[in-house]
mmCIF file of C-alpha atoms in Angstrom:
data_model
loop_
_atom_site.group_PDB
_atom_site.id
_atom_site.type_symbol
_atom_site.label_atom_id
_atom_site.label_comp_id
_atom_site.label_asym_id
_atom_site.label_seq_id
_atom_site.Cartn_x
_atom_site.Cartn_y
_atom_site.Cartn_z
ATOM 1 C CA MET A 244 -23.909 -28.954 3.346
ATOM 2 C CA ASN A 245 -25.385 -28.706 -0.147
ATOM 3 C CA ALA A 246 -23.593 -27.406 -3.261
ATOM 4 C CA THR A 247 -25.096 -23.940 -2.942
ATOM 5 C CA GLY A 248 -24.009 -23.635 0.674
ATOM 6 C CA ALA A 249 -20.518 -24.866 -0.178
ATOM 7 C CA ALA A 250 -20.182 -22.268 -2.936
ATOM 8 C CA ASP A 251 -21.337 -19.518 -0.595
ATOM 9 C CA ALA A 252 -18.821 -20.603 2.062
ATOM 10 C CA ALA A 253 -15.891 -20.981 -0.356
ATOM 11 C CA ASP A 254 -13.235 -18.301 -0.365
ATOM 12 C CA PHE A 255 -12.562 -17.330 -3.983
ATOM 13 C CA ARG A 256 -10.068 -14.578 -3.212
ATOM 14 C CA GLY A 257 -6.687 -15.085 -4.794
ATOM 15 C CA PRO A 258 -3.294 -14.846 -3.076
ATOM 16 C CA LEU A 259 -2.831 -11.288 -4.381
ATOM 17 C CA ASP A 260 -6.143 -10.029 -3.002
ATOM 18 C CA ILE A 261 -5.410 -6.602 -1.526
ATOM 19 C CA SER A 262 -7.682 -7.250 1.465
ATOM 20 C CA ARG A 263 -5.213 -9.937 2.604
ATOM 21 C CA ALA A 264 -1.990 -8.174 1.617
ATOM 22 C CA ALA A 265 0.530 -6.918 4.144
ATOM 23 C CA THR A 266 0.296 -3.246 3.263
ATOM 24 C CA VAL A 267 2.234 -0.275 4.522
ATOM 25 C CA VAL A 268 1.259 3.281 3.627
ATOM 26 C CA LEU A 269 4.053 5.848 3.460
ATOM 27 C CA ASP A 270 4.104 9.609 3.280
ATOM 28 C CA GLY A 271 6.411 11.576 0.962
ATOM 29 C CA ARG A 272 9.336 11.104 3.341
ATOM 30 C CA ASP A 273 9.020 7.301 3.584
ATOM 31 C CA THR A 274 7.487 7.543 7.045
ATOM 32 C CA VAL A 275 4.886 4.907 7.939
ATOM 33 C CA VAL A 276 1.403 6.419 8.170
ATOM 34 C CA GLY A 277 -0.610 3.217 7.682
ATOM 35 C CA TRP A 278 -0.099 -0.419 8.674
ATOM 36 C CA SER A 279 -2.412 -3.335 7.903
ATOM 37 C CA PRO A 280 -3.258 -6.291 10.168
ATOM 38 C CA ALA A 281 -1.438 -8.536 7.685
ATOM 39 C CA ALA A 282 1.692 -6.360 8.082
ATOM 40 C CA THR A 283 1.439 -6.926 11.832
ATOM 41 C CA ALA A 284 1.161 -10.684 11.287
ATOM 42 C CA LEU A 285 4.095 -10.712 8.864
ATOM 43 C CA LEU A 286 6.508 -8.361 10.625
ATOM 44 C CA GLY A 287 5.371 -8.505 14.241
ATOM 45 C CA TYR A 288 4.904 -4.766 14.827
ATOM 46 C CA SER A 289 1.552 -3.269 15.757
ATOM 47 C CA PRO A 290 0.255 -0.227 13.872
ATOM 48 C CA ARG A 291 1.024 1.888 16.936
ATOM 49 C CA GLU A 292 4.646 0.664 16.968
ATOM 50 C CA ALA A 293 5.084 1.206 13.226
ATOM 51 C CA ALA A 294 3.417 4.585 12.753
ATOM 52 C CA GLY A 295 5.804 7.505 12.529
ATOM 53 C CA ARG A 296 8.880 5.336 11.919
ATOM 54 C CA PRO A 297 10.866 5.396 8.679
ATOM 55 C CA LEU A 298 10.383 2.482 6.296
ATOM 56 C CA SER A 299 14.103 1.713 6.627
ATOM 57 C CA ALA A 300 13.455 0.624 10.236
ATOM 58 C CA PHE A 301 11.682 -2.464 8.855
ATOM 59 C CA LEU A 302 14.069 -3.359 6.040
ATOM 60 C CA GLY A 303 17.363 -5.204 6.165
ATOM 61 C CA PRO A 304 20.592 -3.723 4.883
ATOM 62 C CA PRO A 305 20.818 -3.418 1.102
ATOM 63 C CA PRO A 306 22.708 -6.189 -0.696
ATOM 64 C CA ALA A 307 26.293 -5.578 -1.732
ATOM 65 C CA GLU A 308 26.603 -4.080 -5.178
ATOM 66 C CA GLY A 309 26.445 -6.710 -7.901
ATOM 67 C CA THR A 310 24.865 -9.407 -5.727
ATOM 68 C CA LEU A 311 21.351 -10.692 -5.319
ATOM 69 C CA PRO A 312 20.019 -11.334 -1.809
ATOM 70 C CA GLY A 313 19.901 -15.030 -0.937
ATOM 71 C CA VAL A 314 22.123 -16.090 -3.837
ATOM 72 C CA SER A 315 25.601 -17.388 -3.131
ATOM 73 C CA ASP A 316 28.517 -17.984 -5.486
ATOM 74 C CA ARG A 317 29.132 -21.586 -6.401
#
C-alpha cells in the first residue's frame, strides 16, 4: 500500500466522534425513543427492547448522599 492509500484507509475519527457514541434519545418524560448500535453494544439491549422504557431502567441506583460511585473510604 502506498502513502496515499494508507491515508485514505486511516480512520481519523476521535474517541468522541458522535457517529461512534453510544447514544440514547429521550422524550420529555425520560422515555427512550432512540437507541444507537453503540448503545446496543455497550448495554446489551436492542433498540426494540429499549424503546418505550424509562431511562431509569438502564441506570443503577443513585449513590448514597455524600459519596462518589466507585470510591471507598480509606
